[in-house]
mmCIF file of C-alpha atoms and ligand atoms in Angstrom:
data_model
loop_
_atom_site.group_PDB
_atom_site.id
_atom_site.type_symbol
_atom_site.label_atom_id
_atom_site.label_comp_id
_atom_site.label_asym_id
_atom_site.label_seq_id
_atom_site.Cartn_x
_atom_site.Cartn_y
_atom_site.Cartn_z
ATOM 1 C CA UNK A 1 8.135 -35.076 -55.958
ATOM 2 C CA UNK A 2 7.567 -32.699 -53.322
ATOM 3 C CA UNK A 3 9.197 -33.086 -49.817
ATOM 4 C CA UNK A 4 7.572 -33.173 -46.578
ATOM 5 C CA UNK A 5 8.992 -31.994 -43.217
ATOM 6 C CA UNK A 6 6.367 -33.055 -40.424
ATOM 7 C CA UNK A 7 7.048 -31.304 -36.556
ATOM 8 C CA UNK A 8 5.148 -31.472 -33.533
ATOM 9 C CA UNK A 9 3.161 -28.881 -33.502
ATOM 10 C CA UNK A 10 2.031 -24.952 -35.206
ATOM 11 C CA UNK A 11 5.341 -23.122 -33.223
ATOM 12 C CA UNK A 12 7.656 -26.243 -34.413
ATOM 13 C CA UNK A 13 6.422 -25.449 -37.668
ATOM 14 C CA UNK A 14 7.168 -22.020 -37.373
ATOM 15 C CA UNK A 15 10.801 -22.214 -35.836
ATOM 16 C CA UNK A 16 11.993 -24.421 -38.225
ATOM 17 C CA UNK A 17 10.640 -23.230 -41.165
ATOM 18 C CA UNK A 18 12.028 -19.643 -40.143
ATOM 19 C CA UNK A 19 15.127 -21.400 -40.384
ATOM 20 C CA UNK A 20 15.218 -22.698 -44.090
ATOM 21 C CA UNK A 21 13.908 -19.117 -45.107
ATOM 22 C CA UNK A 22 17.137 -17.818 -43.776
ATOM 23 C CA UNK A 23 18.765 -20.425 -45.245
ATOM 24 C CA UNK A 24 17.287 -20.065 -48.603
ATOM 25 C CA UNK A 25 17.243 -16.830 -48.858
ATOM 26 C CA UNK A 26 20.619 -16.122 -47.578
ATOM 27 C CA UNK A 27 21.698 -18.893 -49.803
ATOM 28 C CA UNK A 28 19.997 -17.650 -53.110
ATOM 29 C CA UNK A 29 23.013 -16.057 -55.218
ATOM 30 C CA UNK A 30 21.275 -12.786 -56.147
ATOM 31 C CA UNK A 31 20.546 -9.324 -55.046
ATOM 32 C CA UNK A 32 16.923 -9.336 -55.277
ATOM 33 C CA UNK A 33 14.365 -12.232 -54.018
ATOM 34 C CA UNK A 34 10.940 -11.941 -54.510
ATOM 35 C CA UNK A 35 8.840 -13.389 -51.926
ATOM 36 C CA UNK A 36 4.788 -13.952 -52.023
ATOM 37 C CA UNK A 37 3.529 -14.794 -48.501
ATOM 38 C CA UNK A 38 0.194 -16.127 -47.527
ATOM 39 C CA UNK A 39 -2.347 -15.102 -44.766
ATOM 40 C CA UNK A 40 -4.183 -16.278 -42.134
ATOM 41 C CA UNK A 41 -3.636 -17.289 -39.120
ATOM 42 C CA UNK A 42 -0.730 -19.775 -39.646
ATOM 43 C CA UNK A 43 2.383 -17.532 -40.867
ATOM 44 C CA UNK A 44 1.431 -14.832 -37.909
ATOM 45 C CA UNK A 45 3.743 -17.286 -35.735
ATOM 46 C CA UNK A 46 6.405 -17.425 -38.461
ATOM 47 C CA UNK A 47 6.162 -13.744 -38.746
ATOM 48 C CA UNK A 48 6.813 -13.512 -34.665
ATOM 49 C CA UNK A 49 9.699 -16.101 -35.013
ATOM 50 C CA UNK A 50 11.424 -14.357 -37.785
ATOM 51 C CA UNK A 51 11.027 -10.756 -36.209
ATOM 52 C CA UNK A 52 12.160 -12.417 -33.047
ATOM 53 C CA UNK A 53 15.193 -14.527 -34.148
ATOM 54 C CA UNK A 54 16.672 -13.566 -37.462
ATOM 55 C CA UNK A 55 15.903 -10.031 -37.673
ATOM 56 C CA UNK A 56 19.760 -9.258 -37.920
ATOM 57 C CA UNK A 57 20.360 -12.672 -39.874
ATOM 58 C CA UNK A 58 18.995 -11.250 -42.881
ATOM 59 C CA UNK A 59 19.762 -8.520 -45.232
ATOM 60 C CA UNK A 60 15.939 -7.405 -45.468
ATOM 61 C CA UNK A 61 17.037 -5.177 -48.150
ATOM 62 C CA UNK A 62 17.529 -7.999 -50.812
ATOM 63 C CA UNK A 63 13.932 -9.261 -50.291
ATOM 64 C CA UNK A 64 10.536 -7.975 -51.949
ATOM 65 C CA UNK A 65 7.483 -8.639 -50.423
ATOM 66 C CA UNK A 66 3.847 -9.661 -51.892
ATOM 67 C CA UNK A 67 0.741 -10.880 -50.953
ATOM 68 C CA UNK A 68 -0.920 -14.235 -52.472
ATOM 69 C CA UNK A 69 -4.105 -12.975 -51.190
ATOM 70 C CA UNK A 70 -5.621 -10.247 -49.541
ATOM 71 C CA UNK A 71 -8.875 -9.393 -47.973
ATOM 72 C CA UNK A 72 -11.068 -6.593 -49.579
ATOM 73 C CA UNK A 73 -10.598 -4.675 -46.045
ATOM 74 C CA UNK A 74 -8.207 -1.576 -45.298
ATOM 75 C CA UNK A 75 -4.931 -2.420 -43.655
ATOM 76 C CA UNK A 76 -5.877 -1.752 -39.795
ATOM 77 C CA UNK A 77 -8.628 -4.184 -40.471
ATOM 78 C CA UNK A 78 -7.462 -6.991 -38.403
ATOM 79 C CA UNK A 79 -8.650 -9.572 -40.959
ATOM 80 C CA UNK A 80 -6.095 -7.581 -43.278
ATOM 81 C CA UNK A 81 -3.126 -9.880 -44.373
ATOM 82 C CA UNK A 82 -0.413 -7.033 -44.744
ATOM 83 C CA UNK A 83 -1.790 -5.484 -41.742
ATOM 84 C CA UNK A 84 -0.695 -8.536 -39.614
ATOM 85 C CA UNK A 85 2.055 -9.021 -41.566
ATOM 86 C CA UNK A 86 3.384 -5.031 -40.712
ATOM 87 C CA UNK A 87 2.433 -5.264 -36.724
ATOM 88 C CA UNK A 88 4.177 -8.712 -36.703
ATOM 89 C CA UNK A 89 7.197 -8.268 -38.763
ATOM 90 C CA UNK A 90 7.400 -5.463 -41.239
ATOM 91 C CA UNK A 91 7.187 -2.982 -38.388
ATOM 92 C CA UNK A 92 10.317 -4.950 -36.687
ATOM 93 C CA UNK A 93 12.895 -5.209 -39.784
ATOM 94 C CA UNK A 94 14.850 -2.923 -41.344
ATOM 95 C CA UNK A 95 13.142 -3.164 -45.291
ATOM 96 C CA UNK A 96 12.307 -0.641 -47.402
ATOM 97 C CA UNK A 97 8.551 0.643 -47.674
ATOM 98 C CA UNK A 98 9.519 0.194 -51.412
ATOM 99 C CA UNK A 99 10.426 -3.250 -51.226
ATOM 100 C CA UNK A 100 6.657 -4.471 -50.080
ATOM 101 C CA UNK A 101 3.910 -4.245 -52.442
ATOM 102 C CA UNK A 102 0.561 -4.492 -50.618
ATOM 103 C CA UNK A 103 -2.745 -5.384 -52.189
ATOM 104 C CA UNK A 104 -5.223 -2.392 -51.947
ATOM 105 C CA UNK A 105 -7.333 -3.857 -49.483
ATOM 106 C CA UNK A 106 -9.516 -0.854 -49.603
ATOM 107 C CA UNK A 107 -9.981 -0.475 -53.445
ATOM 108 C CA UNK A 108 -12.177 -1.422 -55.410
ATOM 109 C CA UNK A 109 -11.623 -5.323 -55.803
ATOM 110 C CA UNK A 110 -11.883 -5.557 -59.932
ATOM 111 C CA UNK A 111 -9.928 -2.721 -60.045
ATOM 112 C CA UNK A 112 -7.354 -3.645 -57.516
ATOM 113 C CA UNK A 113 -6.714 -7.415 -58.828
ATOM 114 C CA UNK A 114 -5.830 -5.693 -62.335
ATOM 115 C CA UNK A 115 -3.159 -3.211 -60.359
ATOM 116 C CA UNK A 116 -1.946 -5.416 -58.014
ATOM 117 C CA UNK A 117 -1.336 -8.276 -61.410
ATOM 118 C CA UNK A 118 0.532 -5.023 -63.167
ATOM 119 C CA UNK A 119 2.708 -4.310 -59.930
ATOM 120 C CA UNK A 120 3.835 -8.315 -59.991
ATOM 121 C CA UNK A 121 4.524 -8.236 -63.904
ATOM 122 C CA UNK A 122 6.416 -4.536 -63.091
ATOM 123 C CA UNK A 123 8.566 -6.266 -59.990
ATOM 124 C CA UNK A 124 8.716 -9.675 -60.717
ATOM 125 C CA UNK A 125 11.658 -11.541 -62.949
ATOM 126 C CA UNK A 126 9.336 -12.664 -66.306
ATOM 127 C CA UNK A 127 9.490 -16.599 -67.246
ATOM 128 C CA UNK A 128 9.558 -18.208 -70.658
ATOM 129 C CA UNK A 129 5.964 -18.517 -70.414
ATOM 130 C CA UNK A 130 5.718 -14.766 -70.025
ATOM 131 C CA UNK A 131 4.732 -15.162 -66.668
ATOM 132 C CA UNK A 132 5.745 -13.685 -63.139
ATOM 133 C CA UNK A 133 8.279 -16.236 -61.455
ATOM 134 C CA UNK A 134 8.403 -15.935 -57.514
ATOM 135 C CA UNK A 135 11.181 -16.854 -55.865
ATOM 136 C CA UNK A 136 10.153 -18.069 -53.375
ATOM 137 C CA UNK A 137 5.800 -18.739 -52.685
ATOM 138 C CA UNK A 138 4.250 -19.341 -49.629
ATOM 139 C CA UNK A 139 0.751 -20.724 -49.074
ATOM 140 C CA UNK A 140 -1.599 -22.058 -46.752
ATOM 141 C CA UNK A 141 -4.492 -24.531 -46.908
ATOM 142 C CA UNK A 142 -7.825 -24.350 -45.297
ATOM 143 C CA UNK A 143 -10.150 -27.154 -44.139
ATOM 144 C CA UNK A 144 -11.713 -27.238 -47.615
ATOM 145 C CA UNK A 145 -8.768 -27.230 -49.419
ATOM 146 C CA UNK A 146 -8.242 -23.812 -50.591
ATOM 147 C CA UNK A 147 -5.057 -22.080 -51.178
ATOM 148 C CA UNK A 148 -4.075 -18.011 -51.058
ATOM 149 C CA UNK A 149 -8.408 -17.567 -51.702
ATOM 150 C CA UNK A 150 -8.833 -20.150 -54.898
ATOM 151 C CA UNK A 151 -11.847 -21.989 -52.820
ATOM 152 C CA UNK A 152 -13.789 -25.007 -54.665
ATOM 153 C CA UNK A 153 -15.981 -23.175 -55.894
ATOM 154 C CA UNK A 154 -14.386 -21.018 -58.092
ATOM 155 C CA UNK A 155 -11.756 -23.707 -59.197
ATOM 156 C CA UNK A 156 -11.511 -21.381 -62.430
ATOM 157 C CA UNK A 157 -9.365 -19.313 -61.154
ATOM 158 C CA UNK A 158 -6.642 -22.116 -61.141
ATOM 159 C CA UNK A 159 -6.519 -21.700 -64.836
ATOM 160 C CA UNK A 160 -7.114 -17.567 -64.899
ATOM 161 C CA UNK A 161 -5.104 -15.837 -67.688
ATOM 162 C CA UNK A 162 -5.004 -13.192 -65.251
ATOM 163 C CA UNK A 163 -2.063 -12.894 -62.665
ATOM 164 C CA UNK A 164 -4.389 -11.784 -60.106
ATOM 165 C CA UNK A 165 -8.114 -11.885 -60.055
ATOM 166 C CA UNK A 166 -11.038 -11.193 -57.398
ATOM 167 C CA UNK A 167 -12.205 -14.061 -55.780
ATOM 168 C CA UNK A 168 -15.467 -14.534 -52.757
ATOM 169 C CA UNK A 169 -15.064 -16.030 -49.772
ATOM 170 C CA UNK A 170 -18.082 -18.852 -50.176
ATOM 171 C CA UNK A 171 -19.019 -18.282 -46.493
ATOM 172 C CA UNK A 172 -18.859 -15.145 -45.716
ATOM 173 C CA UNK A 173 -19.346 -13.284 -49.686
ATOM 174 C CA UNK A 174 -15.853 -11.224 -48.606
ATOM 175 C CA UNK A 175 -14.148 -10.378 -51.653
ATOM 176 C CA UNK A 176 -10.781 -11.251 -52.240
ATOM 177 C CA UNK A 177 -7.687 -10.108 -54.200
ATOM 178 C CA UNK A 178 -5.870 -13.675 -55.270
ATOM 179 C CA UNK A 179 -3.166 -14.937 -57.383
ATOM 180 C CA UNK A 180 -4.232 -17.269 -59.579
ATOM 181 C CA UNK A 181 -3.090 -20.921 -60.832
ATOM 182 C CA UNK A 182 -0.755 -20.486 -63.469
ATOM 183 C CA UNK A 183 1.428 -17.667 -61.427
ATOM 184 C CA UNK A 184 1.524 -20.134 -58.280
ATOM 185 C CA UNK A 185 2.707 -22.549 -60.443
ATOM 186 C CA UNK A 186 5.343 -20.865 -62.051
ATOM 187 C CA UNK A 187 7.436 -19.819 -58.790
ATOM 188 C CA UNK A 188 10.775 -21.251 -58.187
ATOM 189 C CA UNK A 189 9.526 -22.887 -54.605
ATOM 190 C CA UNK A 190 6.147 -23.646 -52.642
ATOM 191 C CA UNK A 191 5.813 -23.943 -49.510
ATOM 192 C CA UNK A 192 2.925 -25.197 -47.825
ATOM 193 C CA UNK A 193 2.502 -24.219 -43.855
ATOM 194 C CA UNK A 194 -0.119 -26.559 -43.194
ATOM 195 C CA UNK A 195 -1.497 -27.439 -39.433
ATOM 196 C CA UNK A 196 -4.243 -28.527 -36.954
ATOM 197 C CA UNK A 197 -6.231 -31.856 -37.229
ATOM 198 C CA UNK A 198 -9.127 -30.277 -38.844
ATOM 199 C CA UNK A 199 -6.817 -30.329 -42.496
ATOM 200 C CA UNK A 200 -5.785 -33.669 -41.779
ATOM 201 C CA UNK A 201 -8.290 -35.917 -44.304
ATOM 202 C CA UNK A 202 -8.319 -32.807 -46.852
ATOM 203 C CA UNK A 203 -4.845 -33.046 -46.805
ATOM 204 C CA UNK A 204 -4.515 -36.512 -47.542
ATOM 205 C CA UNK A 205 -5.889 -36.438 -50.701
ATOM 206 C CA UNK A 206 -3.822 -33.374 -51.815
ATOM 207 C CA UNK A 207 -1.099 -34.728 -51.266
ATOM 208 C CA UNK A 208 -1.776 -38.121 -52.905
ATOM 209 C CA UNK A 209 -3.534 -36.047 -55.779
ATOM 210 C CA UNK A 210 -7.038 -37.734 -55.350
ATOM 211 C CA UNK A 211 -8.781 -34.401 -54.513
ATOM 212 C CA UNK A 212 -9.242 -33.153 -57.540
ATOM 213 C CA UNK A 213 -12.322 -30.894 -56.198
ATOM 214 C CA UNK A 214 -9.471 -28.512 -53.833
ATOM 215 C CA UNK A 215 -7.640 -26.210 -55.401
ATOM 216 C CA UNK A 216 -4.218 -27.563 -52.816
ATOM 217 C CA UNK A 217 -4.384 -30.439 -55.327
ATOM 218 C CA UNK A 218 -3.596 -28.361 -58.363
ATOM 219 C CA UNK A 219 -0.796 -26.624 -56.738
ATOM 220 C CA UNK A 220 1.859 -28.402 -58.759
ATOM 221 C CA UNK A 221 5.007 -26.430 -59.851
ATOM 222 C CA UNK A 222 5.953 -26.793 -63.549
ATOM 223 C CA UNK A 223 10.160 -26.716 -62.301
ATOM 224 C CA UNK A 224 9.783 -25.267 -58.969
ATOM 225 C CA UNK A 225 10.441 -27.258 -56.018
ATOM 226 C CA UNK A 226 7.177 -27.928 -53.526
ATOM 227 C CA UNK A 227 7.274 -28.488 -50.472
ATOM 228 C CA UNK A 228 5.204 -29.155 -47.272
ATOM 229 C CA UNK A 229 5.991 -28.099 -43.768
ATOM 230 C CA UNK A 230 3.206 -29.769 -41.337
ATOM 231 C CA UNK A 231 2.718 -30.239 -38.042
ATOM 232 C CA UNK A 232 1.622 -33.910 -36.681
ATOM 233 C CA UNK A 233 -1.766 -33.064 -36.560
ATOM 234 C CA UNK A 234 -2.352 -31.930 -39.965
ATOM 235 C CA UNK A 235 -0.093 -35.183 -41.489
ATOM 236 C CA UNK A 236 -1.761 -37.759 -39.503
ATOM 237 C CA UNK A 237 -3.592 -39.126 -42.275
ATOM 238 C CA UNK A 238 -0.494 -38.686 -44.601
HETATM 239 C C1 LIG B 1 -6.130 -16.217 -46.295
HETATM 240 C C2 LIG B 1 -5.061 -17.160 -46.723
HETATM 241 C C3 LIG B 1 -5.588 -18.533 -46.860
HETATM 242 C C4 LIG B 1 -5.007 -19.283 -45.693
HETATM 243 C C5 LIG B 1 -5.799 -20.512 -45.390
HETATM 244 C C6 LIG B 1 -5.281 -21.165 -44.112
HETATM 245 O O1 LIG B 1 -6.063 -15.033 -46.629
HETATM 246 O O2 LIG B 1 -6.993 -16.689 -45.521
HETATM 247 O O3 LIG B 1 -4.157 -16.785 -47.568
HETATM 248 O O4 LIG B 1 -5.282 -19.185 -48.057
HETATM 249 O O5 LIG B 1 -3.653 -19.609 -45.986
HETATM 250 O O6 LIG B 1 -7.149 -20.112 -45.209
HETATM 251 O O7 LIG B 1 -5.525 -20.268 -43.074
HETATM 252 P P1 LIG B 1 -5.039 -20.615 -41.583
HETATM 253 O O8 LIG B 1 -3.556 -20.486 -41.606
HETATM 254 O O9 LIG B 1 -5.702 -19.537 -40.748
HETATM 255 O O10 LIG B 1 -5.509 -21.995 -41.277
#
């Protein structure tokens, strides 16, 4: 059953979920945690928060960084997930460069999604099922219920063999770099930082599991714990 936490607004969400990442990961009895963020907009704030408030609470050492998605753009391009990620945090904490594994951006995208699923498999503990298992798996939702960049139209890619694949943006064509299904599925925890109003109805029905057409619905852990961190706006229609 996953677990909802609901605050008042986007920073709320931010502050306190900066808090249980601490907490979990300074909790988490072993030496190296492997952590898959999302992009967009909504973890910039959690980035700031962290960077700004429990820089020297964590031992940035013990954590491994990847990406859930990337844009096919080079790292200074500001749509670039890592690049907001580095100017935001990174660029403020004391990790190794060898501890974060950034998609390729600037590669070729069918060539990249095969490296970047090699570099998980090479870094990530292996499950039973053979596949990657995060420790811990952030993720976002957009107003049309996508998650890292599985959008509805290519719902395939929730049951990809591959561990990463290349996925279009429908709007825009921009190809993506994205994890796919089975790999979200397998991590230990999933978070969802969800907010604004304009998620609200979409979210509804992921949560309740009658949107079968969003790839949010099919985010559902096989042990892993999953969990949603909202702000009021986004769970008004919860
Ligand atoms: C991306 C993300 C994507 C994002 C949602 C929500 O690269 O865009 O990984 O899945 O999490 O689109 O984005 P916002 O946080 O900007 O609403």
């Amino acid at each position: 059953m996953a677990e909802v936490k609901i605050f008042a607004d986007n920073p709320s969400v931010a502050v306190e979920f900066a808090k249980c990442f601490r907490d979990y990961v300074n909790n988490l009895d072993q030496d190296s945690i492997t952590v898959c963020l999302s992009g967009g907009s909504t973890p910039k704030l959690l980035f700031e928060e962290l960077a700004a408030n429990h820089r020297e609470a964590i031992d940035w050492s013990r954590l491994h960084f990847f990406w859930g998605d990337e844009r096919c753009v080079a790292p200074e391009d500001p749509q670039s997930n890592y690049g907001e990620c580095r100017k935001l945090l990174l660029d403020q904490i004391e990790i190794p460069v060898t501890n974060v594994q950034r998609v390729i951006g600037e590669s070729d995208p069918n060539a990249e999604a095969d490296r970047y699923g090699r570099t998980i498999t090479d870094n990530v503990a292996t499950g039973e099922n053979g596949l990657p298992v995060f420790d811990l798996m952030i993720l976002g939702m957009g107003g049309d219920g996508h998650t890292a960049s599985i959008f509805p139209h290519q719902m395939d890619l929730l049951t990809s063999e591959k561990i990463c694949d290349v996925a279009v943006h429908p709007d825009s064509g921009q190809k993506r770099v994205t994890i796919t299904g089975p790999v979200i599925n397998n991590a230990k925890q999933v978070v969802f930082l969800i907010t604004g109003g304009g998620k609200a109805d979409v979210l509804a029905t992921v949560k309740d599991g009658s949107g079968i057409q969003y790839p949010a619905t099919h985010v559902q852990p096989k042990s892993g714990e999953l969990l949603f961190f909202l702000d009021q706006a986004a769970a008004a229609k919860l």
